Amino acid sequence: MLTQNTVCQADPRFWVVMQTVKDYWVEDDVAGIGIYDAEAAESVFEGELENLVDWLKENFEVIVKCEYDNGFLEIVCEDENEYFIDDISEIRGFLEEYDAGRYSICNYREREEIAQNTMFLTLRECKKHIKANQHHYNKTAHPYAMTAWRSPQVERLYKILQNVNWDELLEE
């Protein structure tokens, strides 16, 4: 506790695992769209509208032109249908017309969340835990410093831990 970087965090500090999670089917603070393939029983796309171009070209042979420009996705199909898409309902319409019932689409937002049951006394311990248990977290997992600033008992415990002469105790 005394030899590691405090990351400008006041005592008593502790570390938790923080990661980005997605909330689906939202209407505000939208970060992107998700497309679920019912036939494959899996998510096939997650991202922003501008990144949808490649996925659409790969999955719909009827598309002659597909470009993103100025907030709009322009799609031209073999049957001369044209789409100027800027929201999820218009994408849903395109998907229903060319592959009815196969795909579900929704908005999502991203937010930071502290992973449950994580609390570490040192940054080193938290990093080691994330590395050893990465299968429990997503790729955004990282150590996050917090302060127990209104907990006199925790503050007292930390002072004891920081002021004990451990070498002297271990010699006995």
Short mmCIF file of N, CA and C in Angstrom, two decimals:
data_model
loop_
_atom_site.label_atom_id
_atom_site.label_comp_id
_atom_site.label_asym_id
_atom_site.label_seq_id
_atom_site.Cartn_x
_atom_site.Cartn_y
_atom_site.Cartn_z
N MET A 1 0.82 -1.20 0.00
CA MET A 1 0.00 0.00 0.00
C MET A 1 0.86 1.26 0.00
N LEU A 2 2.03 1.19 0.61
CA LEU A 2 2.88 2.37 0.73
C LEU A 2 3.82 2.55 -0.46
N THR A 3 4.07 1.48 -1.22
CA THR A 3 5.07 1.56 -2.29
C THR A 3 4.48 1.75 -3.68
N GLN A 4 3.18 1.68 -3.82
CA GLN A 4 2.57 1.78 -5.14
C GLN A 4 2.02 3.17 -5.41
N ASN A 5 1.87 3.46 -6.68
CA ASN A 5 1.33 4.73 -7.13
C ASN A 5 -0.09 4.90 -6.57
N THR A 6 -0.38 6.05 -6.02
CA THR A 6 -1.70 6.33 -5.46
C THR A 6 -2.68 6.84 -6.52
N VAL A 7 -2.18 7.13 -7.72
CA VAL A 7 -2.98 7.65 -8.83
C VAL A 7 -3.78 8.87 -8.35
N CYS A 8 -3.15 9.69 -7.54
CA CYS A 8 -3.75 10.92 -7.02
C CYS A 8 -5.03 10.67 -6.23
N GLN A 9 -5.16 9.50 -5.67
CA GLN A 9 -6.35 9.14 -4.90
C GLN A 9 -6.02 9.27 -3.41
N ALA A 10 -6.90 9.89 -2.65
CA ALA A 10 -6.69 10.09 -1.22
C ALA A 10 -6.88 8.79 -0.45
N ASP A 11 -6.31 8.74 0.74
CA ASP A 11 -6.52 7.60 1.64
C ASP A 11 -7.84 7.78 2.36
N PRO A 12 -8.53 6.75 2.75
CA PRO A 12 -8.22 5.35 2.45
C PRO A 12 -8.72 4.98 1.07
N ARG A 13 -7.80 4.54 0.22
CA ARG A 13 -8.15 4.18 -1.15
C ARG A 13 -8.23 2.67 -1.29
N PHE A 14 -9.04 2.25 -2.23
CA PHE A 14 -9.11 0.84 -2.57
C PHE A 14 -9.40 0.76 -4.06
N TRP A 15 -9.30 -0.41 -4.60
CA TRP A 15 -9.43 -0.60 -6.04
C TRP A 15 -10.56 -1.59 -6.33
N VAL A 16 -11.26 -1.33 -7.42
CA VAL A 16 -12.32 -2.22 -7.88
C VAL A 16 -12.09 -2.46 -9.38
N VAL A 17 -12.82 -3.42 -9.92
CA VAL A 17 -12.77 -3.67 -11.36
C VAL A 17 -13.92 -2.89 -12.00
N MET A 18 -13.59 -2.06 -12.96
CA MET A 18 -14.58 -1.27 -13.70
C MET A 18 -14.58 -1.78 -15.14
N GLN A 19 -15.77 -1.85 -15.73
CA GLN A 19 -15.85 -2.25 -17.14
C GLN A 19 -17.04 -1.57 -17.80
N THR A 20 -16.99 -1.49 -19.11
CA THR A 20 -18.08 -0.91 -19.89
C THR A 20 -19.11 -2.00 -20.16
N VAL A 21 -20.37 -1.69 -19.91
CA VAL A 21 -21.47 -2.61 -20.21
C VAL A 21 -22.46 -1.91 -21.13
N LYS A 22 -23.25 -2.71 -21.82
CA LYS A 22 -24.23 -2.16 -22.74
C LYS A 22 -25.64 -2.40 -22.23
N ASP A 23 -26.47 -1.37 -22.33
CA ASP A 23 -27.90 -1.47 -22.03
C ASP A 23 -28.62 -1.43 -23.37
N TYR A 24 -29.41 -2.47 -23.64
CA TYR A 24 -30.09 -2.58 -24.93
C TYR A 24 -31.53 -2.06 -24.85
N TRP A 25 -32.10 -1.79 -26.01
CA TRP A 25 -33.48 -1.33 -26.16
C TRP A 25 -33.70 0.01 -25.46
N VAL A 26 -32.77 0.93 -25.65
CA VAL A 26 -32.87 2.25 -25.03
C VAL A 26 -33.26 3.30 -26.07
N GLU A 27 -33.74 4.42 -25.58
CA GLU A 27 -34.14 5.51 -26.48
C GLU A 27 -33.25 6.75 -26.34
N ASP A 28 -32.52 6.86 -25.22
CA ASP A 28 -31.68 8.03 -25.02
C ASP A 28 -30.22 7.64 -24.83
N ASP A 29 -29.33 8.58 -25.05
CA ASP A 29 -27.88 8.36 -24.95
C ASP A 29 -27.44 7.16 -25.80
N VAL A 30 -27.98 7.06 -26.98
CA VAL A 30 -27.70 5.92 -27.86
C VAL A 30 -26.26 5.97 -28.35
N ALA A 31 -25.54 4.86 -28.19
CA ALA A 31 -24.15 4.75 -28.66
C ALA A 31 -24.07 3.99 -29.97
N GLY A 32 -25.03 3.11 -30.21
CA GLY A 32 -24.98 2.32 -31.43
C GLY A 32 -26.19 1.43 -31.57
N ILE A 33 -26.12 0.56 -32.58
CA ILE A 33 -27.20 -0.37 -32.84
C ILE A 33 -26.68 -1.80 -32.77
N GLY A 34 -27.56 -2.70 -32.40
CA GLY A 34 -27.23 -4.11 -32.37
C GLY A 34 -28.20 -4.87 -33.25
N ILE A 35 -27.68 -5.83 -34.00
CA ILE A 35 -28.53 -6.66 -34.85
C ILE A 35 -28.34 -8.11 -34.43
N TYR A 36 -29.46 -8.77 -34.19
CA TYR A 36 -29.47 -10.17 -33.75
C TYR A 36 -30.06 -11.03 -34.87
N ASP A 37 -29.37 -12.12 -35.21
CA ASP A 37 -29.81 -13.05 -36.25
C ASP A 37 -30.53 -14.21 -35.58
N ALA A 38 -31.86 -14.32 -35.78
CA ALA A 38 -32.65 -15.37 -35.15
C ALA A 38 -32.28 -16.76 -35.69
N GLU A 39 -31.93 -16.86 -36.96
CA GLU A 39 -31.56 -18.16 -37.54
C GLU A 39 -30.25 -18.68 -36.94
N ALA A 40 -29.29 -17.80 -36.79
CA ALA A 40 -27.99 -18.20 -36.25
C ALA A 40 -27.98 -18.16 -34.72
N ALA A 41 -29.01 -17.56 -34.13
CA ALA A 41 -29.12 -17.40 -32.67
C ALA A 41 -27.90 -16.70 -32.10
N GLU A 42 -27.52 -15.57 -32.73
CA GLU A 42 -26.37 -14.81 -32.24
C GLU A 42 -26.44 -13.36 -32.70
N SER A 43 -25.69 -12.54 -32.00
CA SER A 43 -25.55 -11.14 -32.39
C SER A 43 -24.61 -11.09 -33.59
N VAL A 44 -25.02 -10.39 -34.64
CA VAL A 44 -24.19 -10.34 -35.85
C VAL A 44 -23.58 -8.97 -36.12
N PHE A 45 -24.08 -7.94 -35.41
CA PHE A 45 -23.51 -6.61 -35.59
C PHE A 45 -23.78 -5.77 -34.36
N GLU A 46 -22.76 -5.04 -33.94
CA GLU A 46 -22.90 -4.02 -32.92
C GLU A 46 -21.97 -2.88 -33.29
N GLY A 47 -22.53 -1.69 -33.38
CA GLY A 47 -21.70 -0.54 -33.71
C GLY A 47 -22.55 0.64 -34.11
N GLU A 48 -21.88 1.64 -34.67
CA GLU A 48 -22.55 2.85 -35.10
C GLU A 48 -23.06 2.69 -36.53
N LEU A 49 -24.01 3.52 -36.89
CA LEU A 49 -24.64 3.47 -38.21
C LEU A 49 -23.59 3.50 -39.33
N GLU A 50 -22.58 4.34 -39.17
CA GLU A 50 -21.56 4.47 -40.22
C GLU A 50 -20.76 3.18 -40.43
N ASN A 51 -20.71 2.31 -39.41
CA ASN A 51 -19.97 1.05 -39.52
C ASN A 51 -20.84 -0.09 -40.06
N LEU A 52 -22.10 0.17 -40.31
CA LEU A 52 -23.03 -0.84 -40.78
C LEU A 52 -22.85 -1.16 -42.27
N VAL A 53 -22.21 -0.28 -43.00
CA VAL A 53 -22.04 -0.42 -44.45
C VAL A 53 -21.45 -1.78 -44.83
N ASP A 54 -20.32 -2.15 -44.26
CA ASP A 54 -19.65 -3.41 -44.61
C ASP A 54 -20.53 -4.62 -44.30
N TRP A 55 -21.19 -4.61 -43.15
CA TRP A 55 -22.05 -5.74 -42.79
C TRP A 55 -23.19 -5.89 -43.79
N LEU A 56 -23.81 -4.78 -44.17
CA LEU A 56 -24.92 -4.84 -45.13
C LEU A 56 -24.44 -5.37 -46.48
N LYS A 57 -23.30 -4.89 -46.96
CA LYS A 57 -22.76 -5.35 -48.25
C LYS A 57 -22.47 -6.85 -48.23
N GLU A 58 -21.95 -7.34 -47.12
CA GLU A 58 -21.61 -8.77 -46.99
C GLU A 58 -22.85 -9.66 -46.92
N ASN A 59 -23.96 -9.15 -46.39
CA ASN A 59 -25.10 -9.99 -46.10
C ASN A 59 -26.31 -9.81 -47.01
N PHE A 60 -26.30 -8.81 -47.87
CA PHE A 60 -27.43 -8.57 -48.76
C PHE A 60 -26.94 -8.39 -50.19
N GLU A 61 -27.08 -9.44 -50.99
CA GLU A 61 -26.62 -9.43 -52.38
C GLU A 61 -27.42 -8.46 -53.24
N VAL A 62 -28.61 -8.08 -52.80
CA VAL A 62 -29.46 -7.16 -53.57
C VAL A 62 -28.94 -5.73 -53.57
N ILE A 63 -27.97 -5.44 -52.71
CA ILE A 63 -27.46 -4.07 -52.60
C ILE A 63 -26.49 -3.77 -53.74
N VAL A 64 -26.78 -2.70 -54.44
CA VAL A 64 -25.92 -2.22 -55.52
C VAL A 64 -24.98 -1.14 -54.99
N LYS A 65 -25.52 -0.30 -54.12
CA LYS A 65 -24.74 0.81 -53.55
C LYS A 65 -25.10 0.94 -52.08
N CYS A 66 -24.07 1.12 -51.26
CA CYS A 66 -24.28 1.33 -49.83
C CYS A 66 -23.17 2.24 -49.33
N GLU A 67 -23.55 3.46 -48.93
CA GLU A 67 -22.57 4.45 -48.48
C GLU A 67 -23.11 5.22 -47.28
N TYR A 68 -22.19 5.64 -46.43
CA TYR A 68 -22.54 6.50 -45.30
C TYR A 68 -21.99 7.88 -45.57
N ASP A 69 -22.84 8.91 -45.43
CA ASP A 69 -22.39 10.28 -45.66
C ASP A 69 -23.29 11.24 -44.88
N ASN A 70 -22.69 12.16 -44.15
CA ASN A 70 -23.42 13.21 -43.43
C ASN A 70 -24.55 12.70 -42.54
N GLY A 71 -24.32 11.60 -41.83
CA GLY A 71 -25.33 11.10 -40.90
C GLY A 71 -26.38 10.20 -41.52
N PHE A 72 -26.29 9.97 -42.84
CA PHE A 72 -27.25 9.12 -43.53
C PHE A 72 -26.56 7.92 -44.16
N LEU A 73 -27.25 6.82 -44.13
CA LEU A 73 -26.81 5.61 -44.82
C LEU A 73 -27.67 5.51 -46.08
N GLU A 74 -27.02 5.57 -47.24
CA GLU A 74 -27.74 5.48 -48.51
C GLU A 74 -27.59 4.07 -49.06
N ILE A 75 -28.72 3.43 -49.33
CA ILE A 75 -28.71 2.08 -49.89
C ILE A 75 -29.54 2.08 -51.17
N VAL A 76 -28.95 1.54 -52.23
CA VAL A 76 -29.66 1.36 -53.49
C VAL A 76 -29.62 -0.13 -53.80
N CYS A 77 -30.78 -0.70 -54.11
CA CYS A 77 -30.89 -2.13 -54.36
C CYS A 77 -31.11 -2.43 -55.84
N GLU A 78 -30.92 -3.70 -56.23
CA GLU A 78 -31.11 -4.13 -57.61
C GLU A 78 -32.49 -3.80 -58.15
N ASP A 79 -33.49 -3.91 -57.30
CA ASP A 79 -34.87 -3.63 -57.72
C ASP A 79 -35.18 -2.13 -57.75
N GLU A 80 -34.12 -1.32 -57.64
CA GLU A 80 -34.17 0.14 -57.70
C GLU A 80 -34.80 0.81 -56.48
N ASN A 81 -35.07 0.03 -55.43
CA ASN A 81 -35.50 0.64 -54.17
C ASN A 81 -34.33 1.41 -53.57
N GLU A 82 -34.62 2.59 -53.05
CA GLU A 82 -33.59 3.41 -52.42
C GLU A 82 -33.98 3.70 -50.98
N TYR A 83 -32.98 3.71 -50.13
CA TYR A 83 -33.20 3.98 -48.71
C TYR A 83 -32.21 5.04 -48.26
N PHE A 84 -32.71 6.03 -47.53
CA PHE A 84 -31.87 7.03 -46.88
C PHE A 84 -32.15 6.87 -45.39
N ILE A 85 -31.23 6.21 -44.72
CA ILE A 85 -31.45 5.77 -43.34
C ILE A 85 -30.68 6.64 -42.36
N ASP A 86 -31.40 7.14 -41.35
CA ASP A 86 -30.72 7.88 -40.28
C ASP A 86 -31.20 7.44 -38.89
N ASP A 87 -32.07 6.45 -38.84
CA ASP A 87 -32.47 5.94 -37.53
C ASP A 87 -32.84 4.45 -37.60
N ILE A 88 -33.04 3.88 -36.46
CA ILE A 88 -33.24 2.44 -36.34
C ILE A 88 -34.52 1.94 -37.02
N SER A 89 -35.58 2.74 -37.02
CA SER A 89 -36.84 2.28 -37.63
C SER A 89 -36.67 2.10 -39.14
N GLU A 90 -35.87 2.95 -39.77
CA GLU A 90 -35.63 2.82 -41.21
C GLU A 90 -34.76 1.61 -41.53
N ILE A 91 -33.81 1.29 -40.67
CA ILE A 91 -33.00 0.08 -40.85
C ILE A 91 -33.90 -1.14 -40.68
N ARG A 92 -34.77 -1.09 -39.68
CA ARG A 92 -35.71 -2.20 -39.44
C ARG A 92 -36.57 -2.43 -40.68
N GLY A 93 -37.04 -1.35 -41.30
CA GLY A 93 -37.83 -1.47 -42.52
C GLY A 93 -37.07 -2.15 -43.64
N PHE A 94 -35.82 -1.78 -43.83
CA PHE A 94 -34.99 -2.41 -44.86
C PHE A 94 -34.82 -3.90 -44.57
N LEU A 95 -34.47 -4.23 -43.33
CA LEU A 95 -34.25 -5.63 -42.96
C LEU A 95 -35.52 -6.47 -43.14
N GLU A 96 -36.67 -5.91 -42.77
CA GLU A 96 -37.93 -6.64 -42.92
C GLU A 96 -38.28 -6.87 -44.39
N GLU A 97 -37.97 -5.90 -45.23
CA GLU A 97 -38.30 -6.04 -46.64
C GLU A 97 -37.44 -7.10 -47.33
N TYR A 98 -36.17 -7.19 -46.96
CA TYR A 98 -35.27 -8.09 -47.68
C TYR A 98 -34.95 -9.39 -46.94
N ASP A 99 -35.32 -9.49 -45.70
CA ASP A 99 -35.11 -10.76 -44.98
C ASP A 99 -36.05 -10.79 -43.77
N ALA A 100 -37.34 -10.76 -44.06
CA ALA A 100 -38.39 -10.64 -43.04
C ALA A 100 -38.25 -11.67 -41.93
N GLY A 101 -38.26 -11.16 -40.73
CA GLY A 101 -38.29 -12.02 -39.56
C GLY A 101 -36.97 -12.59 -39.10
N ARG A 102 -35.95 -12.51 -39.89
CA ARG A 102 -34.67 -13.10 -39.50
C ARG A 102 -33.93 -12.25 -38.49
N TYR A 103 -33.96 -10.92 -38.65
CA TYR A 103 -33.15 -10.04 -37.82
C TYR A 103 -34.00 -9.21 -36.85
N SER A 104 -33.47 -9.04 -35.65
CA SER A 104 -34.02 -8.09 -34.68
C SER A 104 -32.98 -6.99 -34.52
N ILE A 105 -33.43 -5.78 -34.35
CA ILE A 105 -32.51 -4.66 -34.24
C ILE A 105 -32.90 -3.80 -33.05
N CYS A 106 -31.91 -3.26 -32.36
CA CYS A 106 -32.18 -2.41 -31.21
C CYS A 106 -31.06 -1.39 -31.04
N ASN A 107 -31.36 -0.34 -30.29
CA ASN A 107 -30.36 0.64 -29.88
C ASN A 107 -29.70 0.16 -28.60
N TYR A 108 -28.49 0.63 -28.36
CA TYR A 108 -27.86 0.38 -27.07
C TYR A 108 -27.06 1.61 -26.64
N ARG A 109 -26.85 1.69 -25.35
CA ARG A 109 -25.96 2.72 -24.81
C ARG A 109 -24.90 2.02 -23.99
N GLU A 110 -23.78 2.67 -23.82
CA GLU A 110 -22.69 2.11 -23.03
C GLU A 110 -22.55 2.91 -21.75
N ARG A 111 -22.23 2.18 -20.68
CA ARG A 111 -21.99 2.86 -19.40
C ARG A 111 -20.93 2.07 -18.63
N GLU A 112 -20.27 2.78 -17.75
CA GLU A 112 -19.26 2.16 -16.89
C GLU A 112 -19.96 1.55 -15.68
N GLU A 113 -19.50 0.36 -15.29
CA GLU A 113 -20.10 -0.33 -14.15
C GLU A 113 -19.00 -1.02 -13.35
N ILE A 114 -19.11 -0.92 -12.04
CA ILE A 114 -18.18 -1.63 -11.15
C ILE A 114 -18.61 -3.08 -11.09
N ALA A 115 -17.68 -3.98 -11.37
CA ALA A 115 -17.97 -5.41 -11.30
C ALA A 115 -18.26 -5.78 -9.84
N GLN A 116 -19.30 -6.56 -9.64
CA GLN A 116 -19.70 -6.95 -8.29
C GLN A 116 -18.60 -7.76 -7.61
N ASN A 117 -18.56 -7.63 -6.29
CA ASN A 117 -17.67 -8.42 -5.44
C ASN A 117 -16.19 -8.22 -5.75
N THR A 118 -15.82 -6.98 -6.07
CA THR A 118 -14.40 -6.68 -6.28
C THR A 118 -13.99 -5.57 -5.32
N MET A 119 -12.89 -5.79 -4.63
CA MET A 119 -12.32 -4.80 -3.72
C MET A 119 -10.90 -5.23 -3.41
N PHE A 120 -9.94 -4.38 -3.73
CA PHE A 120 -8.53 -4.73 -3.56
C PHE A 120 -7.82 -3.60 -2.83
N LEU A 121 -6.85 -3.97 -2.02
CA LEU A 121 -6.09 -2.96 -1.26
C LEU A 121 -5.05 -2.25 -2.10
N THR A 122 -4.58 -2.90 -3.18
CA THR A 122 -3.54 -2.29 -4.00
C THR A 122 -3.88 -2.38 -5.48
N LEU A 123 -3.31 -1.46 -6.24
CA LEU A 123 -3.46 -1.45 -7.69
C LEU A 123 -2.86 -2.73 -8.28
N ARG A 124 -1.70 -3.12 -7.78
CA ARG A 124 -1.03 -4.33 -8.27
C ARG A 124 -1.93 -5.56 -8.12
N GLU A 125 -2.57 -5.68 -6.96
CA GLU A 125 -3.45 -6.82 -6.70
C GLU A 125 -4.65 -6.81 -7.66
N CYS A 126 -5.21 -5.65 -7.92
CA CYS A 126 -6.35 -5.53 -8.81
C CYS A 126 -5.97 -5.92 -10.23
N LYS A 127 -4.83 -5.42 -10.71
CA LYS A 127 -4.36 -5.76 -12.05
C LYS A 127 -4.12 -7.26 -12.18
N LYS A 128 -3.51 -7.84 -11.17
CA LYS A 128 -3.22 -9.27 -11.17
C LYS A 128 -4.52 -10.07 -11.22
N HIS A 129 -5.52 -9.64 -10.47
CA HIS A 129 -6.82 -10.30 -10.47
C HIS A 129 -7.48 -10.25 -11.85
N ILE A 130 -7.47 -9.09 -12.47
CA ILE A 130 -8.08 -8.95 -13.80
C ILE A 130 -7.40 -9.87 -14.80
N LYS A 131 -6.08 -9.91 -14.77
CA LYS A 131 -5.34 -10.76 -15.70
C LYS A 131 -5.67 -12.23 -15.47
N ALA A 132 -5.72 -12.66 -14.22
CA ALA A 132 -5.97 -14.07 -13.90
C ALA A 132 -7.43 -14.48 -14.12
N ASN A 133 -8.32 -13.51 -14.10
CA ASN A 133 -9.76 -13.81 -14.19
C ASN A 133 -10.43 -13.10 -15.35
N GLN A 134 -9.68 -12.85 -16.40
CA GLN A 134 -10.23 -12.09 -17.53
C GLN A 134 -11.45 -12.76 -18.17
N HIS A 135 -11.59 -14.05 -17.98
CA HIS A 135 -12.76 -14.76 -18.53
C HIS A 135 -14.06 -14.34 -17.84
N HIS A 136 -13.97 -13.68 -16.69
CA HIS A 136 -15.16 -13.20 -15.99
C HIS A 136 -15.55 -11.78 -16.40
N TYR A 137 -14.68 -11.10 -17.13
CA TYR A 137 -14.90 -9.70 -17.48
C TYR A 137 -14.85 -9.52 -18.99
N ASN A 138 -15.34 -8.38 -19.47
CA ASN A 138 -15.20 -8.11 -20.89
C ASN A 138 -13.86 -7.41 -21.14
N LYS A 139 -13.56 -7.14 -22.39
CA LYS A 139 -12.24 -6.60 -22.76
C LYS A 139 -11.99 -5.19 -22.23
N THR A 140 -13.00 -4.51 -21.71
CA THR A 140 -12.83 -3.14 -21.21
C THR A 140 -12.46 -3.09 -19.73
N ALA A 141 -12.38 -4.24 -19.06
CA ALA A 141 -12.12 -4.28 -17.61
C ALA A 141 -10.79 -3.60 -17.28
N HIS A 142 -10.83 -2.77 -16.24
CA HIS A 142 -9.62 -2.06 -15.80
C HIS A 142 -9.75 -1.71 -14.31
N PRO A 143 -8.60 -1.50 -13.65
CA PRO A 143 -8.64 -1.09 -12.24
C PRO A 143 -9.21 0.32 -12.12
N TYR A 144 -9.96 0.54 -11.05
CA TYR A 144 -10.56 1.84 -10.80
C TYR A 144 -10.38 2.16 -9.32
N ALA A 145 -9.78 3.30 -9.03
CA ALA A 145 -9.50 3.70 -7.65
C ALA A 145 -10.72 4.39 -7.03
N MET A 146 -10.98 4.06 -5.78
CA MET A 146 -12.06 4.70 -5.04
C MET A 146 -11.54 5.07 -3.65
N THR A 147 -12.24 5.98 -3.01
CA THR A 147 -11.87 6.42 -1.67
C THR A 147 -13.03 6.18 -0.71
N ALA A 148 -12.73 5.56 0.42
CA ALA A 148 -13.73 5.34 1.46
C ALA A 148 -13.68 6.53 2.42
N TRP A 149 -13.98 7.70 1.91
CA TRP A 149 -13.74 8.94 2.64
C TRP A 149 -14.70 9.20 3.79
N ARG A 150 -15.78 8.49 3.87
CA ARG A 150 -16.70 8.69 5.01
C ARG A 150 -16.79 7.43 5.85
N SER A 151 -15.72 6.71 5.92
CA SER A 151 -15.71 5.48 6.69
C SER A 151 -14.55 5.53 7.69
N PRO A 152 -14.81 6.05 8.88
CA PRO A 152 -13.75 6.17 9.88
C PRO A 152 -13.11 4.83 10.24
N GLN A 153 -13.89 3.75 10.24
CA GLN A 153 -13.34 2.44 10.58
C GLN A 153 -12.36 1.96 9.51
N VAL A 154 -12.70 2.17 8.27
CA VAL A 154 -11.79 1.77 7.18
C VAL A 154 -10.53 2.64 7.24
N GLU A 155 -10.70 3.92 7.49
CA GLU A 155 -9.55 4.81 7.59
C GLU A 155 -8.61 4.36 8.72
N ARG A 156 -9.19 3.98 9.83
CA ARG A 156 -8.39 3.51 10.97
C ARG A 156 -7.65 2.21 10.62
N LEU A 157 -8.34 1.28 9.97
CA LEU A 157 -7.72 0.02 9.55
C LEU A 157 -6.55 0.29 8.61
N TYR A 158 -6.71 1.20 7.67
CA TYR A 158 -5.64 1.52 6.73
C TYR A 158 -4.43 2.12 7.46
N LYS A 159 -4.69 2.99 8.40
CA LYS A 159 -3.57 3.58 9.17
C LYS A 159 -2.81 2.49 9.92
N ILE A 160 -3.53 1.54 10.49
CA ILE A 160 -2.87 0.43 11.19
C ILE A 160 -2.02 -0.36 10.20
N LEU A 161 -2.60 -0.71 9.06
CA LEU A 161 -1.87 -1.50 8.06
C LEU A 161 -0.64 -0.76 7.55
N GLN A 162 -0.74 0.55 7.40
CA GLN A 162 0.36 1.33 6.85
C GLN A 162 1.45 1.63 7.87
N ASN A 163 1.11 1.59 9.15
CA ASN A 163 2.08 1.97 10.17
C ASN A 163 2.71 0.81 10.93
N VAL A 164 2.19 -0.38 10.73
CA VAL A 164 2.76 -1.55 11.41
C VAL A 164 4.13 -1.86 10.82
N ASN A 165 5.08 -2.19 11.68
CA ASN A 165 6.40 -2.61 11.22
C ASN A 165 6.33 -4.12 10.98
N TRP A 166 6.05 -4.49 9.75
CA TRP A 166 5.83 -5.89 9.39
C TRP A 166 7.09 -6.73 9.57
N ASP A 167 8.24 -6.15 9.30
CA ASP A 167 9.49 -6.90 9.47
C ASP A 167 9.69 -7.31 10.93
N GLU A 168 9.36 -6.40 11.82
CA GLU A 168 9.50 -6.67 13.25
C GLU A 168 8.52 -7.77 13.70
N LEU A 169 7.31 -7.71 13.20
CA LEU A 169 6.30 -8.73 13.54
C LEU A 169 6.69 -10.10 13.01
N LEU A 170 7.26 -10.15 11.83
CA LEU A 170 7.61 -11.43 11.21
C LEU A 170 8.81 -12.09 11.89
N GLU A 171 9.65 -11.30 12.55
CA GLU A 171 10.83 -11.84 13.22
C GLU A 171 10.46 -12.61 14.49
N GLU A 172 9.36 -12.27 15.08
CA GLU A 172 8.97 -12.91 16.35
C GLU A 172 8.49 -14.31 16.21
#
